[in-house]
Amino acid sequence: MNLLQIRILVADFQKSAAFYQDILELKADWYEEAQEYALYHTGAARIELLSRKAMGESIGEDLVPSEPYVTNFVLNIEVPDIDAFYVRVCEKGGTFVKEPFNLPAWGVRLAHIRDVDGTLIEVYESKK
């Protein structure tokens, strides 16, 4: 078995794509606005965005989100300099849940942010 990517179902594709591209600075390998789909290659894993509407149509269900900010999983993204990343994201209007802090037991410096649909994203810099 080989995990290809994580698909995040989003309520507003354009807002979500703007967040991942403009705020988190991910580059889309594939972007189809008409299909409400984007694919971001982030190193070892890829992240896909797909509108709930488009996914629902493909499986014949109405995929209405449950509650806002329900955390079912956390995306972990490594950056080379978390403090510089934090400053850039804040300058672009991003709002962190928790600003950068050291977690010596893990040997990392972390920060947490949510995307426009509430997906929790842990951004970290390895200190090892």
PDB file of N, CA, C and O in Angstrom, residues 61-102:
ATOM      1  N   GLU A  61     -23.747  11.998  -2.863  1.00  0.00           N
ATOM      2  CA  GLU A  61     -24.177  12.368  -1.512  1.00  0.00           C
ATOM      3  C   GLU A  61     -24.022  13.867  -1.314  1.00  0.00           C
ATOM      4  O   GLU A  61     -23.210  14.504  -1.969  1.00  0.00           O
ATOM      5  N   ASP A  62     -24.774  14.409  -0.364  1.00  0.00           N
ATOM      6  CA  ASP A  62     -24.632  15.802   0.020  1.00  0.00           C
ATOM      7  C   ASP A  62     -23.661  15.842   1.196  1.00  0.00           C
ATOM      8  O   ASP A  62     -23.988  15.390   2.294  1.00  0.00           O
ATOM      9  N   LEU A  63     -22.464  16.313   0.968  1.00  0.00           N
ATOM     10  CA  LEU A  63     -21.429  16.317   2.001  1.00  0.00           C
ATOM     11  C   LEU A  63     -21.420  17.640   2.761  1.00  0.00           C
ATOM     12  O   LEU A  63     -20.559  18.485   2.565  1.00  0.00           O
ATOM     13  N   VAL A  64     -22.372  17.795   3.632  1.00  0.00           N
ATOM     14  CA  VAL A  64     -22.482  18.998   4.452  1.00  0.00           C
ATOM     15  C   VAL A  64     -21.507  18.850   5.624  1.00  0.00           C
ATOM     16  O   VAL A  64     -21.477  17.810   6.276  1.00  0.00           O
ATOM     17  N   PRO A  65     -20.704  19.875   5.899  1.00  0.00           N
ATOM     18  CA  PRO A  65     -19.778  19.770   7.027  1.00  0.00           C
ATOM     19  C   PRO A  65     -20.537  19.638   8.340  1.00  0.00           C
ATOM     20  O   PRO A  65     -21.646  20.141   8.482  1.00  0.00           O
ATOM     21  N   SER A  66     -19.929  18.935   9.299  1.00  0.00           N
ATOM     22  CA  SER A  66     -20.567  18.778  10.596  1.00  0.00           C
ATOM     23  C   SER A  66     -20.513  20.105  11.345  1.00  0.00           C
ATOM     24  O   SER A  66     -21.230  21.024  11.034  1.00  0.00           O
ATOM     25  N   GLU A  67     -19.645  20.231  12.272  1.00  0.00           N
ATOM     26  CA  GLU A  67     -19.516  21.472  13.025  1.00  0.00           C
ATOM     27  C   GLU A  67     -18.222  22.171  12.612  1.00  0.00           C
ATOM     28  O   GLU A  67     -17.255  21.511  12.283  1.00  0.00           O
ATOM     29  N   PRO A  68     -18.205  23.497  12.665  1.00  0.00           N
ATOM     30  CA  PRO A  68     -16.948  24.173  12.334  1.00  0.00           C
ATOM     31  C   PRO A  68     -15.871  23.837  13.367  1.00  0.00           C
ATOM     32  O   PRO A  68     -16.169  23.656  14.542  1.00  0.00           O
ATOM     33  N   TYR A  69     -14.676  23.735  12.904  1.00  0.00           N
ATOM     34  CA  TYR A  69     -13.502  23.500  13.737  1.00  0.00           C
ATOM     35  C   TYR A  69     -13.513  22.167  14.470  1.00  0.00           C
ATOM     36  O   TYR A  69     -12.967  22.040  15.545  1.00  0.00           O
ATOM     37  N   VAL A  70     -14.145  21.162  13.903  1.00  0.00           N
ATOM     38  CA  VAL A  70     -14.019  19.815  14.437  1.00  0.00           C
ATOM     39  C   VAL A  70     -12.669  19.295  13.954  1.00  0.00           C
ATOM     40  O   VAL A  70     -12.393  19.291  12.763  1.00  0.00           O
ATOM     41  N   THR A  71     -11.824  18.878  14.872  1.00  0.00           N
ATOM     42  CA  THR A  71     -10.483  18.433  14.514  1.00  0.00           C
ATOM     43  C   THR A  71     -10.455  16.917  14.448  1.00  0.00           C
ATOM     44  O   THR A  71     -10.454  16.247  15.468  1.00  0.00           O
ATOM     45  N   ASN A  72     -10.450  16.371  13.233  1.00  0.00           N
ATOM     46  CA  ASN A  72     -10.364  14.935  13.036  1.00  0.00           C
ATOM     47  C   ASN A  72      -8.947  14.498  12.703  1.00  0.00           C
ATOM     48  O   ASN A  72      -8.618  13.334  12.833  1.00  0.00           O
ATOM     49  N   PHE A  73      -8.137  15.407  12.220  1.00  0.00           N
ATOM     50  CA  PHE A  73      -6.746  15.106  11.908  1.00  0.00           C
ATOM     51  C   PHE A  73      -5.978  16.417  11.902  1.00  0.00           C
ATOM     52  O   PHE A  73      -6.553  17.498  11.885  1.00  0.00           O
ATOM     53  N   VAL A  74      -4.660  16.311  11.916  1.00  0.00           N
ATOM     54  CA  VAL A  74      -3.782  17.476  11.910  1.00  0.00           C
ATOM     55  C   VAL A  74      -2.800  17.307  10.759  1.00  0.00           C
ATOM     56  O   VAL A  74      -2.172  16.266  10.620  1.00  0.00           O
ATOM     57  N   LEU A  75      -2.689  18.321   9.922  1.00  0.00           N
ATOM     58  CA  LEU A  75      -1.639  18.330   8.898  1.00  0.00           C
ATOM     59  C   LEU A  75      -0.358  18.803   9.563  1.00  0.00           C
ATOM     60  O   LEU A  75      -0.360  19.800  10.284  1.00  0.00           O
ATOM     61  N   ASN A  76       0.731  18.100   9.327  1.00  0.00           N
ATOM     62  CA  ASN A  76       2.035  18.509   9.845  1.00  0.00           C
ATOM     63  C   ASN A  76       2.888  18.953   8.672  1.00  0.00           C
ATOM     64  O   ASN A  76       3.097  18.192   7.739  1.00  0.00           O
ATOM     65  N   ILE A  77       3.366  20.182   8.752  1.00  0.00           N
ATOM     66  CA  ILE A  77       4.191  20.733   7.678  1.00  0.00           C
ATOM     67  C   ILE A  77       5.497  21.238   8.283  1.00  0.00           C
ATOM     68  O   ILE A  77       5.488  22.047   9.210  1.00  0.00           O
ATOM     69  N   GLU A  78       6.611  20.743   7.752  1.00  0.00           N
ATOM     70  CA  GLU A  78       7.922  21.175   8.225  1.00  0.00           C
ATOM     71  C   GLU A  78       8.396  22.358   7.398  1.00  0.00           C
ATOM     72  O   GLU A  78       8.256  22.369   6.178  1.00  0.00           O
ATOM     73  N   VAL A  79       8.941  23.351   8.076  1.00  0.00           N
ATOM     74  CA  VAL A  79       9.533  24.522   7.423  1.00  0.00           C
ATOM     75  C   VAL A  79      10.954  24.697   7.961  1.00  0.00           C
ATOM     76  O   VAL A  79      11.252  24.277   9.075  1.00  0.00           O
ATOM     77  N   PRO A  80      11.837  25.322   7.184  1.00  0.00           N
ATOM     78  CA  PRO A  80      13.218  25.471   7.643  1.00  0.00           C
ATOM     79  C   PRO A  80      13.390  26.491   8.768  1.00  0.00           C
ATOM     80  O   PRO A  80      14.272  26.354   9.600  1.00  0.00           O
ATOM     81  N   ASP A  81      12.537  27.519   8.808  1.00  0.00           N
ATOM     82  CA  ASP A  81      12.651  28.576   9.820  1.00  0.00           C
ATOM     83  C   ASP A  81      11.238  28.988  10.226  1.00  0.00           C
ATOM     84  O   ASP A  81      10.598  29.801   9.555  1.00  0.00           O
ATOM     85  N   ILE A  82      10.770  28.440  11.320  1.00  0.00           N
ATOM     86  CA  ILE A  82       9.384  28.670  11.724  1.00  0.00           C
ATOM     87  C   ILE A  82       9.117  30.127  12.111  1.00  0.00           C
ATOM     88  O   ILE A  82       8.045  30.653  11.857  1.00  0.00           O
ATOM     89  N   ASP A  83      10.092  30.775  12.698  1.00  0.00           N
ATOM     90  CA  ASP A  83       9.875  32.169  13.099  1.00  0.00           C
ATOM     91  C   ASP A  83       9.713  33.077  11.882  1.00  0.00           C
ATOM     92  O   ASP A  83       8.845  33.947  11.865  1.00  0.00           O
ATOM     93  N   ALA A  84      10.528  32.867  10.858  1.00  0.00           N
ATOM     94  CA  ALA A  84      10.397  33.653   9.627  1.00  0.00           C
ATOM     95  C   ALA A  84       9.070  33.329   8.943  1.00  0.00           C
ATOM     96  O   ALA A  84       8.375  34.216   8.445  1.00  0.00           O
ATOM     97  N   PHE A  85       8.680  32.045   8.928  1.00  0.00           N
ATOM     98  CA  PHE A  85       7.401  31.629   8.345  1.00  0.00           C
ATOM     99  C   PHE A  85       6.250  32.289   9.098  1.00  0.00           C
ATOM    100  O   PHE A  85       5.314  32.815   8.491  1.00  0.00           O
ATOM    101  N   TYR A  86       6.309  32.284  10.408  1.00  0.00           N
ATOM    102  CA  TYR A  86       5.272  32.902  11.246  1.00  0.00           C
ATOM    103  C   TYR A  86       5.093  34.383  10.898  1.00  0.00           C
ATOM    104  O   TYR A  86       3.974  34.859  10.700  1.00  0.00           O
ATOM    105  N   VAL A  87       6.191  35.102  10.782  1.00  0.00           N
ATOM    106  CA  VAL A  87       6.139  36.533  10.448  1.00  0.00           C
ATOM    107  C   VAL A  87       5.507  36.738   9.075  1.00  0.00           C
ATOM    108  O   VAL A  87       4.617  37.580   8.906  1.00  0.00           O
ATOM    109  N   ARG A  88       5.938  35.962   8.071  1.00  0.00           N
ATOM    110  CA  ARG A  88       5.379  36.092   6.711  1.00  0.00           C
ATOM    111  C   ARG A  88       3.878  35.820   6.700  1.00  0.00           C
ATOM    112  O   ARG A  88       3.115  36.557   6.077  1.00  0.00           O
ATOM    113  N   VAL A  89       3.459  34.761   7.372  1.00  0.00           N
ATOM    114  CA  VAL A  89       2.029  34.405   7.393  1.00  0.00           C
ATOM    115  C   VAL A  89       1.220  35.499   8.088  1.00  0.00           C
ATOM    116  O   VAL A  89       0.158  35.898   7.601  1.00  0.00           O
ATOM    117  N   CYS A  90       1.703  36.010   9.194  1.00  0.00           N
ATOM    118  CA  CYS A  90       0.999  37.084   9.911  1.00  0.00           C
ATOM    119  C   CYS A  90       0.909  38.350   9.063  1.00  0.00           C
ATOM    120  O   CYS A  90      -0.131  39.014   9.047  1.00  0.00           O
ATOM    121  N   GLU A  91       1.984  38.668   8.338  1.00  0.00           N
ATOM    122  CA  GLU A  91       1.974  39.848   7.465  1.00  0.00           C
ATOM    123  C   GLU A  91       0.936  39.716   6.355  1.00  0.00           C
ATOM    124  O   GLU A  91       0.411  40.705   5.862  1.00  0.00           O
ATOM    125  N   LYS A  92       0.622  38.485   5.959  1.00  0.00           N
ATOM    126  CA  LYS A  92      -0.374  38.233   4.914  1.00  0.00           C
ATOM    127  C   LYS A  92      -1.782  38.086   5.467  1.00  0.00           C
ATOM    128  O   LYS A  92      -2.711  37.806   4.725  1.00  0.00           O
ATOM    129  N   GLY A  93      -1.941  38.258   6.774  1.00  0.00           N
ATOM    130  CA  GLY A  93      -3.270  38.188   7.379  1.00  0.00           C
ATOM    131  C   GLY A  93      -3.620  36.860   8.006  1.00  0.00           C
ATOM    132  O   GLY A  93      -4.732  36.680   8.493  1.00  0.00           O
ATOM    133  N   GLY A  94      -2.693  35.922   8.007  1.00  0.00           N
ATOM    134  CA  GLY A  94      -2.944  34.638   8.660  1.00  0.00           C
ATOM    135  C   GLY A  94      -2.977  34.816  10.170  1.00  0.00           C
ATOM    136  O   GLY A  94      -2.261  35.636  10.725  1.00  0.00           O
ATOM    137  N   THR A  95      -3.831  34.041  10.823  1.00  0.00           N
ATOM    138  CA  THR A  95      -3.968  34.109  12.278  1.00  0.00           C
ATOM    139  C   THR A  95      -3.667  32.742  12.867  1.00  0.00           C
ATOM    140  O   THR A  95      -4.337  31.764  12.537  1.00  0.00           O
ATOM    141  N   PHE A  96      -2.681  32.683  13.712  1.00  0.00           N
ATOM    142  CA  PHE A  96      -2.295  31.426  14.327  1.00  0.00           C
ATOM    143  C   PHE A  96      -3.138  31.128  15.560  1.00  0.00           C
ATOM    144  O   PHE A  96      -3.531  32.033  16.288  1.00  0.00           O
ATOM    145  N   VAL A  97      -3.366  29.853  15.807  1.00  0.00           N
ATOM    146  CA  VAL A  97      -4.024  29.387  17.019  1.00  0.00           C
ATOM    147  C   VAL A  97      -3.036  29.502  18.173  1.00  0.00           C
ATOM    148  O   VAL A  97      -3.385  29.884  19.276  1.00  0.00           O
ATOM    149  N   LYS A  98      -1.787  29.152  17.880  1.00  0.00           N
ATOM    150  CA  LYS A  98      -0.719  29.250  18.871  1.00  0.00           C
ATOM    151  C   LYS A  98       0.554  29.660  18.157  1.00  0.00           C
ATOM    152  O   LYS A  98       0.948  29.044  17.170  1.00  0.00           O
ATOM    153  N   GLU A  99       1.193  30.708  18.654  1.00  0.00           N
ATOM    154  CA  GLU A  99       2.422  31.199  18.030  1.00  0.00           C
ATOM    155  C   GLU A  99       3.571  30.243  18.322  1.00  0.00           C
ATOM    156  O   GLU A  99       3.445  29.347  19.162  1.00  0.00           O
ATOM    157  N   PRO A 100       4.707  30.407  17.637  1.00  0.00           N
ATOM    158  CA  PRO A 100       5.821  29.468  17.796  1.00  0.00           C
ATOM    159  C   PRO A 100       6.266  29.298  19.247  1.00  0.00           C
ATOM    160  O   PRO A 100       6.354  30.264  20.006  1.00  0.00           O
ATOM    161  N   PHE A 101       6.513  28.031  19.587  1.00  0.00           N
ATOM    162  CA  PHE A 101       6.995  27.684  20.924  1.00  0.00           C
ATOM    163  C   PHE A 101       7.890  26.451  20.808  1.00  0.00           C
ATOM    164  O   PHE A 101       7.784  25.683  19.857  1.00  0.00           O
ATOM    165  N   ASN A 102       8.777  26.302  21.771  1.00  0.00           N
ATOM    166  CA  ASN A 102       9.693  25.159  21.782  1.00  0.00           C
ATOM    167  C   ASN A 102       9.052  23.983  22.505  1.00  0.00           C
ATOM    168  O   ASN A 102       8.385  24.163  23.524  1.00  0.00           O
TER     169      ASN A 102
END
